[in-house]
Coordinates of C-alpha atoms and ligand atoms in Angstrom, one line a residue:
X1 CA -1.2 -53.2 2.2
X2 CA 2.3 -51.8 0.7
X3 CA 3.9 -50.8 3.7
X4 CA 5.9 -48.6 1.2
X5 CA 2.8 -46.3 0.5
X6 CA 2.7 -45.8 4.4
X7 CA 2.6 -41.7 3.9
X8 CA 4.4 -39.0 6.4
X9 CA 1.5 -36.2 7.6
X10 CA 2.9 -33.0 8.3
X11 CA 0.2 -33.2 11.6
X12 CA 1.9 -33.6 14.7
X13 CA 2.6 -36.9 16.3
X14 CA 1.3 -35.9 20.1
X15 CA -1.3 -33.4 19.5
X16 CA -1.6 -33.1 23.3
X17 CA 1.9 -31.2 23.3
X18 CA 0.8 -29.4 19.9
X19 CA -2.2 -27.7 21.8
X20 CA -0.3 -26.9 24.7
X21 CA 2.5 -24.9 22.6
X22 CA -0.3 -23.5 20.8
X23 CA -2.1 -22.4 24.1
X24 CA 1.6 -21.0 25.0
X25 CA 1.1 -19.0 21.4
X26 CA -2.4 -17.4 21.7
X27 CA -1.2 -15.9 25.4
X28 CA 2.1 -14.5 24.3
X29 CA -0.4 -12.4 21.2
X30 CA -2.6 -11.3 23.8
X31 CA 0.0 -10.4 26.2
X32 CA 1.5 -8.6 23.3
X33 CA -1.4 -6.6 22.2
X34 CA -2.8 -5.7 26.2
X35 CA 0.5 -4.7 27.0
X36 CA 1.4 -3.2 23.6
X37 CA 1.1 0.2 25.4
X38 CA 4.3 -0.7 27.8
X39 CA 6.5 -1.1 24.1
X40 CA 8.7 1.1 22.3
X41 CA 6.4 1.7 19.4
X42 CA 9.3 1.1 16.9
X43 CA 13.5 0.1 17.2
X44 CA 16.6 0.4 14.9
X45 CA 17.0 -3.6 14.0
X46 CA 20.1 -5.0 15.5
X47 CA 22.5 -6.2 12.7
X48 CA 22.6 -9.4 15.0
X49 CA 18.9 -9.7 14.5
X50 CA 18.7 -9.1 10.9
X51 CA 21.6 -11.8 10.5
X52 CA 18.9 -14.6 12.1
X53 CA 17.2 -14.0 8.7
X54 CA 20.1 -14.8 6.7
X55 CA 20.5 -18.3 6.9
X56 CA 20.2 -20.5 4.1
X57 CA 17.3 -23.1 3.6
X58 CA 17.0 -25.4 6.7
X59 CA 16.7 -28.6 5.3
X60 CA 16.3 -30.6 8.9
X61 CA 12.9 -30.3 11.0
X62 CA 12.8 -28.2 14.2
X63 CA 10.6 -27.7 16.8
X64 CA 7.5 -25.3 16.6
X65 CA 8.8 -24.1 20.2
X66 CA 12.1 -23.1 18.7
X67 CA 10.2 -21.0 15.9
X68 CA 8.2 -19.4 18.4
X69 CA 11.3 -18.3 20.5
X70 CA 12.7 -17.0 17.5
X71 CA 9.7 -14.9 16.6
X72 CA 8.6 -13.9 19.8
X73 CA 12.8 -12.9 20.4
X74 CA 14.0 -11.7 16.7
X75 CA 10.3 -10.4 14.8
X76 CA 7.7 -9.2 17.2
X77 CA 9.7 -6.5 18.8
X78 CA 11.1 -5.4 15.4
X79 CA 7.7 -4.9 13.8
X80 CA 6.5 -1.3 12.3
X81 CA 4.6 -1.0 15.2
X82 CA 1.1 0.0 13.9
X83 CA -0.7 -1.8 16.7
X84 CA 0.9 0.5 18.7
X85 CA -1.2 3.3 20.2
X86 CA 1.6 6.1 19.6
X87 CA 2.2 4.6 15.5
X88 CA 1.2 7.7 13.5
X89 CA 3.8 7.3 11.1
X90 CA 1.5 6.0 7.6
X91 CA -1.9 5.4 7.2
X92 CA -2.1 1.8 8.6
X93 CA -4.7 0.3 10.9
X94 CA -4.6 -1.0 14.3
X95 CA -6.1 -4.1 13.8
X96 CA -7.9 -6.3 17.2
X97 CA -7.7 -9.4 19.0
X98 CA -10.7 -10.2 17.2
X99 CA -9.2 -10.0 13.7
X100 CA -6.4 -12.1 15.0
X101 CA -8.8 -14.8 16.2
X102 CA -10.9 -14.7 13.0
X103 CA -7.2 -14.9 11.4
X104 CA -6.7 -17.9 12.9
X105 CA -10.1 -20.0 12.4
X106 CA -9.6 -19.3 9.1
X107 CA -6.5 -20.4 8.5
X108 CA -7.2 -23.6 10.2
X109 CA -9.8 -23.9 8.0
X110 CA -7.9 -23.4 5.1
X111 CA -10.6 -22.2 2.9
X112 CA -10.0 -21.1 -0.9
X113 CA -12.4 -18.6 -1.9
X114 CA -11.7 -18.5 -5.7
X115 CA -15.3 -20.3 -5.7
X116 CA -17.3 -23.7 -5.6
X117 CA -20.3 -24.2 -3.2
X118 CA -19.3 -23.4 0.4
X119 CA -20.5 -21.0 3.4
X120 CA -17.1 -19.1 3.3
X121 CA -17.9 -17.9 0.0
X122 CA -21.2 -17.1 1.3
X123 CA -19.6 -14.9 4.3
X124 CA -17.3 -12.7 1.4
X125 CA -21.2 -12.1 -0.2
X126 CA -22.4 -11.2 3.1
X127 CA -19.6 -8.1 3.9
X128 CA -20.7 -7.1 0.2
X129 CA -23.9 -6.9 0.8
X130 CA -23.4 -4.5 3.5
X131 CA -21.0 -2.2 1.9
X132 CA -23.5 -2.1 -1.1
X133 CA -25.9 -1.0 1.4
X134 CA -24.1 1.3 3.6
X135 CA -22.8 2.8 0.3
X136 CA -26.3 2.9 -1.4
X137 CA -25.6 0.6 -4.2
X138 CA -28.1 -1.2 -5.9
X139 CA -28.7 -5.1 -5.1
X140 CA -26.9 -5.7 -9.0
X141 CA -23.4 -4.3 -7.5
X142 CA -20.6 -6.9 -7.0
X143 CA -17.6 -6.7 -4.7
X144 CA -14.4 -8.4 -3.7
X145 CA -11.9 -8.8 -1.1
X146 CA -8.6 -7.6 -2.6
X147 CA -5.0 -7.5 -0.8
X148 CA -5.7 -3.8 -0.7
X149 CA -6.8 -0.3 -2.6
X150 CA -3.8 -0.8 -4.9
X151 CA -5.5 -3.7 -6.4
X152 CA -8.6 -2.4 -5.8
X153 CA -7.9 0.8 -7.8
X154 CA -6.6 -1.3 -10.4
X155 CA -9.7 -3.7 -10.9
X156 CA -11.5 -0.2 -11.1
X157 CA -9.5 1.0 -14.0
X158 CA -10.0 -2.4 -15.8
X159 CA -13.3 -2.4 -15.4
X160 CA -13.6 1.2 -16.6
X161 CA -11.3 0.3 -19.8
X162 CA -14.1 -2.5 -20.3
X163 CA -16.7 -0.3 -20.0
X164 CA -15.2 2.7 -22.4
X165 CA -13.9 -0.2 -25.0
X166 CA -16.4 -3.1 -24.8
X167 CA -15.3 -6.5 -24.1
X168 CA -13.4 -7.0 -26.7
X169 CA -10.8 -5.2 -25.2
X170 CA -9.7 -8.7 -23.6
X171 CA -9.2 -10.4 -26.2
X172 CA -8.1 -7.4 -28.4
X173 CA -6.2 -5.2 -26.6
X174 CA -6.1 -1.6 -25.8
X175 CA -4.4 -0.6 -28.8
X176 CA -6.3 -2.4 -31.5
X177 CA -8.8 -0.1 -30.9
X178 CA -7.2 2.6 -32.0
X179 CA -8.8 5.4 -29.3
X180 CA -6.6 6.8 -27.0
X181 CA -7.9 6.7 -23.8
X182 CA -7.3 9.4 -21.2
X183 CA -8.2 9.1 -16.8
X184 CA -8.0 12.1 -14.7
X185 CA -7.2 12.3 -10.8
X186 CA -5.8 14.6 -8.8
X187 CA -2.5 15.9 -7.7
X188 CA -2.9 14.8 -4.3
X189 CA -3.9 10.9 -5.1
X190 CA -2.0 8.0 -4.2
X191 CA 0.4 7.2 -6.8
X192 CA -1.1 3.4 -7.2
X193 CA -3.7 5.0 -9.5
X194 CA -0.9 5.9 -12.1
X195 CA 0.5 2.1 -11.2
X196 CA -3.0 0.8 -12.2
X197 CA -2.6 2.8 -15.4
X198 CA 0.7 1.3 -15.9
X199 CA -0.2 -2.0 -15.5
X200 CA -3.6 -1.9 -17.3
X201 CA -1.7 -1.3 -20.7
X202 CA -2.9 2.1 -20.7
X203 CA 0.3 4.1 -19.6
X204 CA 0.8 6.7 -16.6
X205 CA 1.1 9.6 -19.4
X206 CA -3.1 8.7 -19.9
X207 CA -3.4 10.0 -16.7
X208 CA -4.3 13.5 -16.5
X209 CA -2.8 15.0 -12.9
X210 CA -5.0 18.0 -12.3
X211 CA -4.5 20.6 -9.7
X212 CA -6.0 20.7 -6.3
X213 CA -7.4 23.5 -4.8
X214 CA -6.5 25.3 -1.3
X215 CA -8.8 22.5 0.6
X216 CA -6.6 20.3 -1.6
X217 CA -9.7 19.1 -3.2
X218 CA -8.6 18.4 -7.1
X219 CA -10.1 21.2 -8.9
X220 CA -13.0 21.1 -11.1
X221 CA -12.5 24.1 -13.2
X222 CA -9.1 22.3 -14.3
X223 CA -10.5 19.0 -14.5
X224 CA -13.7 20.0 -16.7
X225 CA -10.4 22.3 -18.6
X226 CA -8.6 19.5 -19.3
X227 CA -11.5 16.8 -20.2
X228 CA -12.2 19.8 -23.4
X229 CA -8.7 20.1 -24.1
X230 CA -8.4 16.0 -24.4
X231 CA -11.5 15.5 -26.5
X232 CA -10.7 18.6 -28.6
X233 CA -7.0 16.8 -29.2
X234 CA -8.7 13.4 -29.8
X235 CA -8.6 11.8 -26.6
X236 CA -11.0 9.9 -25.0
X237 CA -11.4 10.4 -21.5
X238 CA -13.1 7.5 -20.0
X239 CA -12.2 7.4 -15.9
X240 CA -12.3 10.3 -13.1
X241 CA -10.2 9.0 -10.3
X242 CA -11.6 11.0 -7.1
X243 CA -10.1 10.7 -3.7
X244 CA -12.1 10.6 -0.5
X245 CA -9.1 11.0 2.1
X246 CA -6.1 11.7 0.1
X247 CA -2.8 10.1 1.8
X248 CA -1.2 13.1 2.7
X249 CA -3.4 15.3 4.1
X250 CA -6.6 13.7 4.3
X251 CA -8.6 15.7 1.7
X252 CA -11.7 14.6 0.9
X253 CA -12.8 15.7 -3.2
X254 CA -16.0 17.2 -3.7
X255 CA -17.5 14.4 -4.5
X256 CA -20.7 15.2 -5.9
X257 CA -19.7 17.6 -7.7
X258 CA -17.1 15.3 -9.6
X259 CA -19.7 12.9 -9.8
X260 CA -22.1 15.6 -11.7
X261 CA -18.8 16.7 -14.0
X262 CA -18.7 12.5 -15.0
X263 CA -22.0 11.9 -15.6
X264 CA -22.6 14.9 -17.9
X265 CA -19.2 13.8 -19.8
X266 CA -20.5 9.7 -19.5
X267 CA -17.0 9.3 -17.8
X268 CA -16.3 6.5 -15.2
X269 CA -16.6 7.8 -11.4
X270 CA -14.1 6.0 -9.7
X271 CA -13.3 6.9 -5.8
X272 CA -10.3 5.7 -3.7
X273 CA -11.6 5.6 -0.4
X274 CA -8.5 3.7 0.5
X275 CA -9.3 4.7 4.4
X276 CA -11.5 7.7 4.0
X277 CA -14.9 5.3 2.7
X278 CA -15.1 3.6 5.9
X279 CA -16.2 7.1 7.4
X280 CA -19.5 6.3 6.1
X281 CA -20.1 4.3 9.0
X282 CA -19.3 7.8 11.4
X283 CA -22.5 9.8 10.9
X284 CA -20.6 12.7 12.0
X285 CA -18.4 12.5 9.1
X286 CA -20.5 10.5 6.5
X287 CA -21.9 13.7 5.1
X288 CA -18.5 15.1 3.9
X289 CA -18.5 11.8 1.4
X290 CA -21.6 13.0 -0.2
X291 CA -21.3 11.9 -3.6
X292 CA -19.4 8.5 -2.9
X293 CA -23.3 6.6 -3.3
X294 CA -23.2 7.8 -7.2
X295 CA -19.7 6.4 -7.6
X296 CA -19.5 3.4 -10.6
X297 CA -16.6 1.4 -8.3
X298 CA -15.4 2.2 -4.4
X299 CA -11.9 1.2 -3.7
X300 CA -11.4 0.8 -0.1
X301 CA -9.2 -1.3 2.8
X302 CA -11.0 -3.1 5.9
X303 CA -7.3 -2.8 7.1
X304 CA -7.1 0.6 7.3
X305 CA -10.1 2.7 9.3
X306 CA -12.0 -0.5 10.1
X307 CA -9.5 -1.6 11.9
X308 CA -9.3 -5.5 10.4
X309 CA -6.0 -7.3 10.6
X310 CA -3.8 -7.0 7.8
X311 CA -4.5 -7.5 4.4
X312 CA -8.6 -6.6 3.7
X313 CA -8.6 -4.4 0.8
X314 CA -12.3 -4.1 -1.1
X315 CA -13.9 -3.0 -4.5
X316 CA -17.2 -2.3 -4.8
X317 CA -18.5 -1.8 -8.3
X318 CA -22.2 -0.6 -9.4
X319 CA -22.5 -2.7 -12.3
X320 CA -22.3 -6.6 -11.3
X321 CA -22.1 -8.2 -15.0
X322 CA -19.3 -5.2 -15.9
X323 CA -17.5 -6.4 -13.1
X324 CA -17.8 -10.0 -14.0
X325 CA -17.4 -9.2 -18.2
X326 CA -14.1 -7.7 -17.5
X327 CA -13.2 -10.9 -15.3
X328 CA -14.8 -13.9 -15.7
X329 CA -12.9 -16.4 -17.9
X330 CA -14.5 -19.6 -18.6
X331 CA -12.2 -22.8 -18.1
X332 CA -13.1 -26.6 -18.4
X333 CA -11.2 -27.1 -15.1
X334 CA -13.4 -24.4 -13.5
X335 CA -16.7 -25.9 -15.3
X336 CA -19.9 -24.9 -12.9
X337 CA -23.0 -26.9 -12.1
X338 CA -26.4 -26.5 -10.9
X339 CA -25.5 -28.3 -7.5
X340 CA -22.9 -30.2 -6.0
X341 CA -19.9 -28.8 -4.9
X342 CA -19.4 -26.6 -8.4
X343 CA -21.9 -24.6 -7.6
X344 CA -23.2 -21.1 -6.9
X345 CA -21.8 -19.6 -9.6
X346 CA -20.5 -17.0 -9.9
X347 CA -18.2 -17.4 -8.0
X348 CA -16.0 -14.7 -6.6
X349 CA -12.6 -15.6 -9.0
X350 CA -15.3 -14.2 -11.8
X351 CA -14.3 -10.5 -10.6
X352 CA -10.6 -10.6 -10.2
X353 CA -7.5 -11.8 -11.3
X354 CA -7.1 -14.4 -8.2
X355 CA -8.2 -17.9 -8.3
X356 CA -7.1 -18.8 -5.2
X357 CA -8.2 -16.5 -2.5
X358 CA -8.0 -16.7 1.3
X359 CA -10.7 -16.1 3.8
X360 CA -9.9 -12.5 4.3
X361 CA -13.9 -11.7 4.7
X362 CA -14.1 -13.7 7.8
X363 CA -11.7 -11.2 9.7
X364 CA -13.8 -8.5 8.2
X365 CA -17.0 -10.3 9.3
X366 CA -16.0 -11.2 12.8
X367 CA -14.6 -7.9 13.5
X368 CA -18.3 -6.0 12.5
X369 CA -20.0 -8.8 14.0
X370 CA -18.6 -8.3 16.9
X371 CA -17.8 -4.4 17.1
X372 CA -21.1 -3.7 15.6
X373 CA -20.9 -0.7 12.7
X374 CA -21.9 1.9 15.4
X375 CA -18.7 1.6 17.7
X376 CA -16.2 1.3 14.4
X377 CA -18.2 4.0 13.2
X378 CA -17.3 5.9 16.6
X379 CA -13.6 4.8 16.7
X380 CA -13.5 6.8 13.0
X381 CA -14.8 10.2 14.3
X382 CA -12.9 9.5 17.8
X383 CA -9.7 9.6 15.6
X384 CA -11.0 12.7 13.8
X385 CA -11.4 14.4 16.8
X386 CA -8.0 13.2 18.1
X387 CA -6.7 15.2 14.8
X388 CA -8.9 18.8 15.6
X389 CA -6.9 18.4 19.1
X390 CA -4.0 17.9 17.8
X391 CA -4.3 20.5 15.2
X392 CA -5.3 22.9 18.4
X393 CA -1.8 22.0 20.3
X394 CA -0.4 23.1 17.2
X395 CA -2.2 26.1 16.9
X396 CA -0.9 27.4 20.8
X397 CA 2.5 26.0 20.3
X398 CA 4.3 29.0 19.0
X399 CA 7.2 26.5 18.4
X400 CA 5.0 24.7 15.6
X401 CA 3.5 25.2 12.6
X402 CA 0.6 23.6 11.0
X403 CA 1.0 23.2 7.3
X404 CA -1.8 21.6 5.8
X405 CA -5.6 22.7 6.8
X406 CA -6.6 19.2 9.0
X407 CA -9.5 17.5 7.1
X408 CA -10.0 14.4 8.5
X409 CA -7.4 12.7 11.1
X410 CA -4.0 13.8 9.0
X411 CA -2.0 16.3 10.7
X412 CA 1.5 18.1 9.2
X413 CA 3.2 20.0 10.3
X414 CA 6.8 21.1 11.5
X415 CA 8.4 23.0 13.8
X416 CA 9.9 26.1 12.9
X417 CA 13.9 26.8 12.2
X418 CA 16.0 27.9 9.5
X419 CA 16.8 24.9 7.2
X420 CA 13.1 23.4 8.3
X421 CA 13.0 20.5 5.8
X422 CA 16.7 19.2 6.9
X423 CA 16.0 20.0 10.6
X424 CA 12.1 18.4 10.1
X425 CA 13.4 15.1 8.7
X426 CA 16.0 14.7 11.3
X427 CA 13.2 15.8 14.1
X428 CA 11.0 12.3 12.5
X429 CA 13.6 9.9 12.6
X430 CA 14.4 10.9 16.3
X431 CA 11.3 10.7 17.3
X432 CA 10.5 7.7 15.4
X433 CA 13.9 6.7 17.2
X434 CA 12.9 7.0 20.6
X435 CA 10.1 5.1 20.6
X436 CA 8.1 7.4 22.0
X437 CA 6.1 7.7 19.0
X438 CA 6.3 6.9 15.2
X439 CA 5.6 10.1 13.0
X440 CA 6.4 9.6 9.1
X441 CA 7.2 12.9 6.4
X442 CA 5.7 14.2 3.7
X443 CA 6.0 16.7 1.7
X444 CA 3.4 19.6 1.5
X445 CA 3.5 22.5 -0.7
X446 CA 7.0 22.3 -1.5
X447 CA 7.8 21.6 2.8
X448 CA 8.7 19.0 4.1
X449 CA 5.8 18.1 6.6
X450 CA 6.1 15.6 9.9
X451 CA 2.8 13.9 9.3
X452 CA 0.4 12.3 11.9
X453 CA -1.8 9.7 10.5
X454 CA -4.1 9.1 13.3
X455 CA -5.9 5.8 12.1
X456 CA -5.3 3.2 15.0
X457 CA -8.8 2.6 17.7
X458 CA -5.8 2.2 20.6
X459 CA -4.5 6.4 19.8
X460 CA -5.3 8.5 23.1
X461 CA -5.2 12.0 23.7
X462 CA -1.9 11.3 26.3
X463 CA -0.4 9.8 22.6
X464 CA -0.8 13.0 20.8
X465 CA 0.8 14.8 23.8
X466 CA 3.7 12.4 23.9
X467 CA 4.7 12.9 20.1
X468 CA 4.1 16.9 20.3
X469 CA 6.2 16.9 23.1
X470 CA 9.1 14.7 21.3
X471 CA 8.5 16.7 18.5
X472 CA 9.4 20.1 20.5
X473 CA 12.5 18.5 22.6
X474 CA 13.9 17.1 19.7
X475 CA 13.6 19.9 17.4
X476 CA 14.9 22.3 20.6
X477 CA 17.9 19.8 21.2
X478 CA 18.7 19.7 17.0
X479 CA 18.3 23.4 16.3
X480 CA 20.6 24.5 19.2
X481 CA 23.0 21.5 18.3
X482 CA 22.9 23.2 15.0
X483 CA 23.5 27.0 16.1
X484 CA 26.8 25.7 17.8
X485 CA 30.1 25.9 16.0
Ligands
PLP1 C1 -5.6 7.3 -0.6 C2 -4.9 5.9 -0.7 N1 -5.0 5.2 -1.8 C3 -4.4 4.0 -2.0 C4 -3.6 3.5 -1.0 C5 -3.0 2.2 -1.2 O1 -3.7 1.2 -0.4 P1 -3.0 -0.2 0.0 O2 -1.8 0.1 0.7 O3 -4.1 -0.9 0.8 O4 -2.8 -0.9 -1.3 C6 -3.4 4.2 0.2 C7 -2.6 3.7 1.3 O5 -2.4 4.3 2.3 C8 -4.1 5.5 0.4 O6 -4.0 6.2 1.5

């Protein structure tokens, strides 16, 4: 043998002292999230600490203990905090041990899950299957596991652009066709909808931003207004973008009735269900989606309501060969067979733009496995409830002010004093400060709003007391601070 070929493995000489550090790992996570509680739930970053991440490549080996000590000293305490019962700040999910032990059996197993014969692949098809049933889909929908609803919203809009131009758009573009196409959403959707315009070729002015109504639910009058106006002008409208749990404030579209309005004008019914879709799974709250089941595509994150470790995003789309026609592009390299390892086609690459994929399904899948969709269903309408309490506190605080009505487990409002925005802005970022709790802003109706996104399973009624009450001693400390010369 050439002693010459002899290779280096990156696998660790004494795996005996490998398993140990590792061991040493796993406890430090689950001390971490069982004591989470005892943390601030966010700090100002120590320029000292943000220097450590400012060295230049190491070209030299090190030991995985002295990584550790570096993370567990310089990044876990400077985190956003979202595992953190008393993070309320954005609309991000708690995630679970679980997820982080499904996180790490599949990154030991290193799957990809662009396609080829293999259980994995079989697990993504699996969590499909159940969101086509719990969102009454028929058995020819498709899905995918997508970083999140911005790419999920996006793969909607292609898919839409395919089914308005045919499928020659791919090859064609979306001018040679000459029609100008025209979406409509509403003024309270997430601005990654007019991204997915943007980056399908299409162009945010093809959006149509309609009006919402004082439920700020988008409007139909205006949106069936301005469909006429468009095809009277010689536009096509081709997508309704709907919302079910807007980011601000929670709002939740009347669903059916958009999904009437698109079917009568043979429009695309897209919904971003970013976190609201998972209520589904609340019966409680499931009937205020009424509608969603007669959506074409469902964009919606694992990460957010159902609680999955970052990133789980999903679309869900009615029509399975759409989905794969606007997708699926045939390469010798990728050539399928009826067994062997090439296999099982198609194979999940066919309805995205990724080829290689990680195992995001098996956090997803451990998590319901293990949770069962009752209790995740429960944790949703336990953190809708949370919100109705915390929109009562408001209510009998004379000090407060609610400004948005509280749909589903969003909350704004502010506390009242001349200059509110300025004096509302400063009241976040001491709260968010402190520790105590981690509100974000927002602006509602022209005012700026604090905004409570209660979205994390760990959020206690003793957490909304603890940011109400920050909220009220800071803003008493700034506004007489303020009335001083
Ligand atoms: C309604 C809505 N749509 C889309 C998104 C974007 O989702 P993601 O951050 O998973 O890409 C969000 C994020 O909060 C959202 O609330």
């Amino acid at each position: 043998m050439n002693e010459d070929l002899l290779q280096d493995t990156l696998d660790p000489a004494d795996w005996g002292e490998l398993r140990r550090q590792g061991h040493r790992m796993l406890d430090d996570m689950f001390d971490y999230l069982e004591h989470v509680r005892e943390r601030p739930v966010w700090q100002p970053i120590p320029a000292a600490v943000r220097e450590v991440f400012a060295q230049p490549l190491p070209q030299q080996p090190s030991s995985l203990e002295a990584s550790h000590a570096v993370f567990m000293r310089d990044i876990l305490p400077y985190a956003v905090g979202n595992a953190h019962p008393g993070f309320m700040g954005w609309v991000h999910g708690g995630g679970t041990a679980v997820g982080m032990l499904a996180e790490m059996l599949s990154a030991g197993l290193n799957a990809n899950l662009g396609g080829r014969d293999q259980i994995p692949v079989e697990v993504e098809r699996q969590v499909m299957r159940w969101m086509r049933d719990l969102f009454g889909f028929p058995e020819s929908a498709s899905g995918l596991f997508v970083t999140g609803t911005s790419m999920a919203n996006f793969i909607a809009v292609l898919i839409a652009r395919t089914a308005a131009l045919g499928d020659q758009v791919r090859d064609a573009g979306v001018a040679a066709d000459g029609r100008r196409l025209r979406a409509y959403t509403s003024a309270s959707a997430h601005g990654c909808i007019a991204q997915a315009m943007d980056m399908a070729g299409l162009g945010m002015d093809a959006l149509r931003v309609v009006a919402v109504n004082e439920q700020y639910q988008i409007d139909l009058t205006a949106l069936a207004a301005a469909i006429d106006e468009d095809r009277r002008l010689g536009f096509t409208p081709f997508l309704i973008a709907a919302s079910a749990g807007t980011v601000d404030v929670g709002a939740v579209d009347a669903l059916d009735a958009v999904a009437e309005l698109a079917q009568r004008e043979a429009l695309w019914f897209h919904v971003d269900g970013a976190y609201g879709a998972l209520a589904m799974l609340a019966p409680e709250i499931a009937p205020r989606l009424k509608g969603i089941e007669r959506a074409d595509s469902i964009a919606f994150d694992f990460h957010k309501w159902g609680q999955v470790p970052y990133d789980a995003g999903f679309i869900l789309v009615r029509d399975g060969s759409l989905h794969y026609d606007t997708f699926a592009s045939p390469a010798a390299y990728l050539r399928r067979e009826a067994c062997g390892m090439a296999a099982g086609s198609p194979w999940p690459c066919d309805f995205g733009p990724d080829l290689s994929r990680g195992f995001r399904a098996l956090k997803a899948w451990f998590t319901i496995q293990v949770y069962g969709a009752e209790r995740l269903g429960a944790v949703i309408a336990q953190t809708c409830a949370l919100a109705q309490y915390f929109r009562q506190r408001i209510e009998q605080t004379p000090a407060l002010e609610l400004l948005a009505p509280v749909s589903l487990n969003i909350v704004c409002f502010r506390y009242r004093g001349a200059d509110a925005d300025r004096l509302n802005a400063a009241i976040a970022v001491a709260v968010q400060n402190s520790g105590i709790a981690a509100p974000s802003t927002t602006t509602v109706n022209g005012n700026l709003a604090i905004r409570a996104a209660i979205v994390n399973h760990r959020t206690q009624v003793t957490d909304i007391d603890a940011l109400i009450d920050a909220v009220i001693q800071f803003g008493n400390l700034l506004n007489d601070n303020r009335d001083r010369p």
